[in-house]
PDB file of C-alpha atoms in Angstrom:
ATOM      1  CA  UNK A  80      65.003 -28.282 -12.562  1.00 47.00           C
ATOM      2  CA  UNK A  81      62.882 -29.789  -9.513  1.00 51.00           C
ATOM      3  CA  UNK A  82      60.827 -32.761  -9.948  1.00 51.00           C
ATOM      4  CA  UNK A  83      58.751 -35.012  -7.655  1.00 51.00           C
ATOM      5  CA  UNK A  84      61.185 -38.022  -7.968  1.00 52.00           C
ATOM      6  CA  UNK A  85      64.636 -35.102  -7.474  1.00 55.00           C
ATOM      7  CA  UNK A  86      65.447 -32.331  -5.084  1.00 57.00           C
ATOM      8  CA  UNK A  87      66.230 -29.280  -6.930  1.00 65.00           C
ATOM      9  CA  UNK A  88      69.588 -28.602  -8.847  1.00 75.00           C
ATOM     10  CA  UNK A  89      71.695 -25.907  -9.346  1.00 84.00           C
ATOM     11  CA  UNK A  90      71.926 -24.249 -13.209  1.00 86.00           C
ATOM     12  CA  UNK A  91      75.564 -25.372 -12.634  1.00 88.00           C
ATOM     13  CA  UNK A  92      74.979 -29.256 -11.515  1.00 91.00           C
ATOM     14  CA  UNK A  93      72.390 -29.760 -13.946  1.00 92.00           C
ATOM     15  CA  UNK A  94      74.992 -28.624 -16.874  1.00 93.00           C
ATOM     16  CA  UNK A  95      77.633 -31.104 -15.325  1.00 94.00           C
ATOM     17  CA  UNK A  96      75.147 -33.819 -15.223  1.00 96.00           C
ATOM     18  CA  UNK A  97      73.918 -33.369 -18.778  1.00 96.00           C
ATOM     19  CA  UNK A  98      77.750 -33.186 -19.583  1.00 96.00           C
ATOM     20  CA  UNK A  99      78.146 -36.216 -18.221  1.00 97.00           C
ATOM     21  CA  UNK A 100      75.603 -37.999 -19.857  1.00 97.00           C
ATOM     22  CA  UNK A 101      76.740 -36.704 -23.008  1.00 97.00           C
ATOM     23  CA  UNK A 102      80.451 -38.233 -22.466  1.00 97.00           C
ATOM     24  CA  UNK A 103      79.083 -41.499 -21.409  1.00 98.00           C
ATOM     25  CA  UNK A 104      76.921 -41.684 -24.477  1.00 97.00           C
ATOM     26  CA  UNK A 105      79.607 -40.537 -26.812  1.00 97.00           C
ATOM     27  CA  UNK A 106      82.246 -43.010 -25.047  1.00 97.00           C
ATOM     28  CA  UNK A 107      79.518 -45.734 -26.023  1.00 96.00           C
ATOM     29  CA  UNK A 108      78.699 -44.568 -29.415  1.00 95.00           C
ATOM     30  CA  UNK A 109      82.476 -44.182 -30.256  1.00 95.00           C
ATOM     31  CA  UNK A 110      84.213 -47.051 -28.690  1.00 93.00           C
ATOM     32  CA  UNK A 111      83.061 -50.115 -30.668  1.00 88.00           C
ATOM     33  CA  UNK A 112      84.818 -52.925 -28.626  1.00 93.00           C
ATOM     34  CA  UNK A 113      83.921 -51.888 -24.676  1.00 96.00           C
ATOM     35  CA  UNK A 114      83.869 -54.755 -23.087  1.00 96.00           C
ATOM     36  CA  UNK A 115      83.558 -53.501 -19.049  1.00 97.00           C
ATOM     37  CA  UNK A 116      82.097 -50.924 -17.024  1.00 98.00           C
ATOM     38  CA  UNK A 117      82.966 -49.707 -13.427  1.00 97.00           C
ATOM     39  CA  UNK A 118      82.488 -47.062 -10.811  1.00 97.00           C
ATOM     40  CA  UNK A 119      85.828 -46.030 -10.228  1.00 96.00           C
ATOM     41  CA  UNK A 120      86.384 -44.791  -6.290  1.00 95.00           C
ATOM     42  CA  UNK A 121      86.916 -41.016  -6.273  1.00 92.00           C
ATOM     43  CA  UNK A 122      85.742 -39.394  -3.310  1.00 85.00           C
ATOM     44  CA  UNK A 123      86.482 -35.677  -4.962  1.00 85.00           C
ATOM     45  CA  UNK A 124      86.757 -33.980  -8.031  1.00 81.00           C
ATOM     46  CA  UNK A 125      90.592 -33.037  -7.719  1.00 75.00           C
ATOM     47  CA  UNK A 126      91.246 -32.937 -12.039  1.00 76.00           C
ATOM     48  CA  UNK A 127      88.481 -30.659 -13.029  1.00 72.00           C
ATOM     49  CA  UNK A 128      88.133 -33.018 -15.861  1.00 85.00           C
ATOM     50  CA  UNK A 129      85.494 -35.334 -16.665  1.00 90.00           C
ATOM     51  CA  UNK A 130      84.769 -37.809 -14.533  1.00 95.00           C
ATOM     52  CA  UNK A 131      83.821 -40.236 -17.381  1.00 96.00           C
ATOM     53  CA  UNK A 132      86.905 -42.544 -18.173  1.00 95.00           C
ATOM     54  CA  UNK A 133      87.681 -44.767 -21.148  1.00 95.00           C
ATOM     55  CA  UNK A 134      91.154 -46.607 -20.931  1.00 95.00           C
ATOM     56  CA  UNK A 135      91.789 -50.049 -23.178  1.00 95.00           C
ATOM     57  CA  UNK A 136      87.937 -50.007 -24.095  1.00 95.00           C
ATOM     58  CA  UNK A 137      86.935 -49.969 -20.274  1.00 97.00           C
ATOM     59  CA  UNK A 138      84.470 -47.446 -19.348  1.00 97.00           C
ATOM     60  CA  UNK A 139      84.285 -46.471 -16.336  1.00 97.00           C
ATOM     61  CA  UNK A 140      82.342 -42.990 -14.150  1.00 97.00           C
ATOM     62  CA  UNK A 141      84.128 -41.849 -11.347  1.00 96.00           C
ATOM     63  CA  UNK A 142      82.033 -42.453  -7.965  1.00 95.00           C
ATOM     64  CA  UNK A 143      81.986 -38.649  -6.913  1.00 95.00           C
ATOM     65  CA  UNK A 144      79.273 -37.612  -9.715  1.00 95.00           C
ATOM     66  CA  UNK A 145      77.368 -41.136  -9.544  1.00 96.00           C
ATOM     67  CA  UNK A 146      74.822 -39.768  -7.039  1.00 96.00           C
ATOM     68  CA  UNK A 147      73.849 -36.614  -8.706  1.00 95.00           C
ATOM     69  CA  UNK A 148      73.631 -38.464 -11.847  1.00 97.00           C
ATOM     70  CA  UNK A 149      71.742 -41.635 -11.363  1.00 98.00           C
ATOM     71  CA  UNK A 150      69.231 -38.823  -9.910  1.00 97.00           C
ATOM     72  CA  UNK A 151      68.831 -36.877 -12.734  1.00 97.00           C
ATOM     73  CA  UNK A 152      68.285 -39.640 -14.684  1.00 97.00           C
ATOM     74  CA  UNK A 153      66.569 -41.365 -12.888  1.00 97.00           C
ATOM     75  CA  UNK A 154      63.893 -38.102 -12.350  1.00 95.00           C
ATOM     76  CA  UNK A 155      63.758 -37.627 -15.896  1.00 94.00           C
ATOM     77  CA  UNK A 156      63.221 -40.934 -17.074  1.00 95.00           C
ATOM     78  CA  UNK A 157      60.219 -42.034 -14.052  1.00 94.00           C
ATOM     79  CA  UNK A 158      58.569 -38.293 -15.231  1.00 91.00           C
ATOM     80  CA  UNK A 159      58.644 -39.501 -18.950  1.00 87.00           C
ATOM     81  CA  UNK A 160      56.843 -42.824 -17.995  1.00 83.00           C
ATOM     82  CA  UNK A 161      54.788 -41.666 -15.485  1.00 79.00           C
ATOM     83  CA  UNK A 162      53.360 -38.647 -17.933  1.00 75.00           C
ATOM     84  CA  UNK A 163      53.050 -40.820 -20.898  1.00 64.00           C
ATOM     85  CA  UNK A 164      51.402 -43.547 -18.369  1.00 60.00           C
ATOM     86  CA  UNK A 165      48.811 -40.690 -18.136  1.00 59.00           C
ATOM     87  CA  UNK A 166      48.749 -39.404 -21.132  1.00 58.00           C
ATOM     88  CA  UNK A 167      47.437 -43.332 -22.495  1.00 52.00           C
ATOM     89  CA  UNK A 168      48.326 -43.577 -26.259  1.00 47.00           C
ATOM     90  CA  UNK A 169      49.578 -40.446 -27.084  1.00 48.00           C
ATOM     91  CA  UNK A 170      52.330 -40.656 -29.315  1.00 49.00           C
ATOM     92  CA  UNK A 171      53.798 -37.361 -28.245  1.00 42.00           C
ATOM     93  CA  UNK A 172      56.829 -37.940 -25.820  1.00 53.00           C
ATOM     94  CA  UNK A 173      58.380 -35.482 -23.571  1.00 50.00           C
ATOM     95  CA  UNK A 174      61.890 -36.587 -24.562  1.00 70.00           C
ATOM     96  CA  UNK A 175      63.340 -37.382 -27.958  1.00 88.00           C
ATOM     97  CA  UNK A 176      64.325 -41.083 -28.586  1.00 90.00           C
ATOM     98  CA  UNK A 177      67.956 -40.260 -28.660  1.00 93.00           C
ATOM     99  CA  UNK A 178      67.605 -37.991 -25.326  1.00 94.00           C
ATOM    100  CA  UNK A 179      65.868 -41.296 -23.594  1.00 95.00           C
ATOM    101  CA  UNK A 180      68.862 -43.371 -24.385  1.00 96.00           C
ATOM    102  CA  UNK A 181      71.335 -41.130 -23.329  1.00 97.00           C
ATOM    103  CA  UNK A 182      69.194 -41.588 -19.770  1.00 97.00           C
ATOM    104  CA  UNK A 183      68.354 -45.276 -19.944  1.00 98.00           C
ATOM    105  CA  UNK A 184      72.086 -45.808 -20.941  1.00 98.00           C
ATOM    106  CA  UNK A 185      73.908 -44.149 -17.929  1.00 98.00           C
ATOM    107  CA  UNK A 186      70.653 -45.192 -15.581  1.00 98.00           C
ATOM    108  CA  UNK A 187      71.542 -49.070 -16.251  1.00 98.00           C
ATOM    109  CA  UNK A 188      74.614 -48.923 -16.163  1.00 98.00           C
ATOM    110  CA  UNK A 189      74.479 -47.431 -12.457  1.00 98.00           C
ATOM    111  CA  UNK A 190      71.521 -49.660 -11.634  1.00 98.00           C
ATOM    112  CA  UNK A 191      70.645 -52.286 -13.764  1.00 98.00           C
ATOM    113  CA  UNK A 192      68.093 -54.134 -11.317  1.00 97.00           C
ATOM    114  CA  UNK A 193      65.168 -51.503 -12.575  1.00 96.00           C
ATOM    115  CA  UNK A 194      62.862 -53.601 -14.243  1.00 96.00           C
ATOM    116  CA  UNK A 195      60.676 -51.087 -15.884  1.00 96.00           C
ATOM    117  CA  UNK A 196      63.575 -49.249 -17.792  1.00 97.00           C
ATOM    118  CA  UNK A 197      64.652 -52.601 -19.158  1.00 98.00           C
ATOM    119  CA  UNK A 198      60.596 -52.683 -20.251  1.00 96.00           C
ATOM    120  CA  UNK A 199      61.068 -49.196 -21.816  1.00 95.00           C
ATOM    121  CA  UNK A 200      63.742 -50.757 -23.615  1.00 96.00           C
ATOM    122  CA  UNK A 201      61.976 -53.747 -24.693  1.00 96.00           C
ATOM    123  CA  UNK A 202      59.519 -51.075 -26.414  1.00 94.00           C
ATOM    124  CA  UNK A 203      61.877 -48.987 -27.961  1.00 94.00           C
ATOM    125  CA  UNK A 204      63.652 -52.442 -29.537  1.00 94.00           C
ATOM    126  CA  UNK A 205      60.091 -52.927 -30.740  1.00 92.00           C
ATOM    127  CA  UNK A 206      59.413 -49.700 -32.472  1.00 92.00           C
ATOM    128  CA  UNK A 207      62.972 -49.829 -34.031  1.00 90.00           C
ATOM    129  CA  UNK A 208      64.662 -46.972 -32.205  1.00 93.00           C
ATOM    130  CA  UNK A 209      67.601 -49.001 -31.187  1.00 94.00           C
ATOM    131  CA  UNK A 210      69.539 -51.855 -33.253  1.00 92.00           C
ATOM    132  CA  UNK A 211      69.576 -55.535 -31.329  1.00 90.00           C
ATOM    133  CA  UNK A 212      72.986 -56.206 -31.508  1.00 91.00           C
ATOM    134  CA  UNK A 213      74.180 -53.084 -30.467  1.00 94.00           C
ATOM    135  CA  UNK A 214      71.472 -53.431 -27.148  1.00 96.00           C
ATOM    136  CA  UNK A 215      73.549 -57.151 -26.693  1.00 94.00           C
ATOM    137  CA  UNK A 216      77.219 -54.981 -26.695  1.00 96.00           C
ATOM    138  CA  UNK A 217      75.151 -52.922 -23.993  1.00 97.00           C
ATOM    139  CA  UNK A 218      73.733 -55.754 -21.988  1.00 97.00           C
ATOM    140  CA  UNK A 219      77.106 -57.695 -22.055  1.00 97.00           C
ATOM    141  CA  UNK A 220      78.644 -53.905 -20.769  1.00 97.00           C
ATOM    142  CA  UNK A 221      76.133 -53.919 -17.808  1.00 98.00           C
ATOM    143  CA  UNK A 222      76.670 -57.558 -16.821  1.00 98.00           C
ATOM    144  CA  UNK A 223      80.447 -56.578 -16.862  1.00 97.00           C
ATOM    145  CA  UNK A 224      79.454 -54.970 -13.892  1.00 97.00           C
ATOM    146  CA  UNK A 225      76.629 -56.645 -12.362  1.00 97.00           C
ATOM    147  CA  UNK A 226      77.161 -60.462 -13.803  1.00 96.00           C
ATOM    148  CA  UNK A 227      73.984 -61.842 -11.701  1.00 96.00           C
ATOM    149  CA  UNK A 228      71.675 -59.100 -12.848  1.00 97.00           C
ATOM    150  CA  UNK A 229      68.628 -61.170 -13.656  1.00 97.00           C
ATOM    151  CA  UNK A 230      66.676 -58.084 -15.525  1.00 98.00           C
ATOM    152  CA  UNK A 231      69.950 -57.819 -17.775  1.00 98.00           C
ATOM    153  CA  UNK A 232      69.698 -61.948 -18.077  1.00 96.00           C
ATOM    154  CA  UNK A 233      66.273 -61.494 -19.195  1.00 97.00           C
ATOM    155  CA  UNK A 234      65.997 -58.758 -21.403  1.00 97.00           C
ATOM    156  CA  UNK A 235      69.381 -60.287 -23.387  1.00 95.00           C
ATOM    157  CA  UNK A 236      67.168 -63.708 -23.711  1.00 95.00           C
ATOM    158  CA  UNK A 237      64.235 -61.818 -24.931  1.00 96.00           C
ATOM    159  CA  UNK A 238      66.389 -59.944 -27.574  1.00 94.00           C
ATOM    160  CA  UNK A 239      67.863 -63.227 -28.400  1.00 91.00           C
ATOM    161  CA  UNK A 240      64.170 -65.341 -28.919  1.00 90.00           C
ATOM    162  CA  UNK A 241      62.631 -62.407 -30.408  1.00 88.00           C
ATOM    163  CA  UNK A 242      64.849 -60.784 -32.693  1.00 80.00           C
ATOM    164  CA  UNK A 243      68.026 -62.845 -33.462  1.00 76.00           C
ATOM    165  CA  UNK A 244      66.181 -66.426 -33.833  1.00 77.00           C
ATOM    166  CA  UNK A 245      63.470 -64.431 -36.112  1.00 77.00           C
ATOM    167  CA  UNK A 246      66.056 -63.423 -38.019  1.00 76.00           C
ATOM    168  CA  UNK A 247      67.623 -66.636 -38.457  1.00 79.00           C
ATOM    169  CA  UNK A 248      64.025 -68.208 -39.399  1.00 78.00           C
ATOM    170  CA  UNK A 249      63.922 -65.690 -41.856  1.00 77.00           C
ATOM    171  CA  UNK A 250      67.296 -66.106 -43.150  1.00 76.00           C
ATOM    172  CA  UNK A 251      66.576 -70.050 -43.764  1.00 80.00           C
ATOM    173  CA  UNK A 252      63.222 -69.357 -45.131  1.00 78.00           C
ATOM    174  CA  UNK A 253      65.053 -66.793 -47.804  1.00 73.00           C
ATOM    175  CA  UNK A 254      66.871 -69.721 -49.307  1.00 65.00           C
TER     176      UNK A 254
END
């Protein structure tokens, strides 16, 4: 499991990771009304549970597995860009659409000031692999966090002039 942007992880850490990013994304998929997302200060895994916590529609990761997370995601997602970067206009993707949003997903919501996965977003909006209200529930979910996250800001205001307000035209234009 080594890559150039991660050091290498155990068979054992990379299960718990994708674990992880499977709870987060199910928690998301699931809970319709989230309206807030934290890192919850846990120094050790005490429970042997998961460390992914939804209470009252708050979501929240507990700060012990954040590290070896945001890593793994973050690895996988800059090799998928980076390859398909080289690869120029190949359709052919190292990771499934749903697989990439399980990483964007939990990636944002640990760092939302990275630019080019809000991009990678932008072109997955555009080739209709994700819905734009459901990527407005997400962007509210990461400013719950981060409320002066301009990349957030900016990508809400593009959904918003792009898709929304076409809509609307569209709507008018119907009647």
């Amino acid at each position: 499991m080594e890559s150039k942007f991660c050091p290498k992880m155990t068979d054992e850490k990379y299960a718990l990771v994708e674990k992880i990013v499977k709870d987060v994304h199910n928690v998301l998929c699931k809970t319709v009304d989230l309206y807030s997302f934290d890192i919850i200060p846990v120094h050790t895994n005490l429970r042997n549970k998961s460390p992914v916590v939804c209470v009252e529609n708050c979501l929240g990761l507990e700060s012990w597995c954040v590290k070896q997370v945001y890593l793994h995601c973050y690895s996988e997602l800059m090799e998928n860009i980076c390859a398909k970067s080289q690869r120029q206009y190949k359709k052919s993707s190292l990771l499934n659409s749903e697989s990439l949003v399980k990483l964007l997903n939990v990636t944002l919501l640990i760092n939302p000031d990275l630019c080019v996965l809000w991009n990678k977003r932008r072109n997955m909006l555009q080739e209709s692999l994700l819905d734009s209200t459901l990527e407005m529930k997400f962007t509210s979910l990461v400013l719950s966090r981060k409320p002066k996250c301009n990349d957030a800001f900016a990508y809400r205001r593009w959904i918003l002039e792009t898709f929304i307000l076409s809509m609307v035209l569209l709507h008018i234009f119907e009647i």
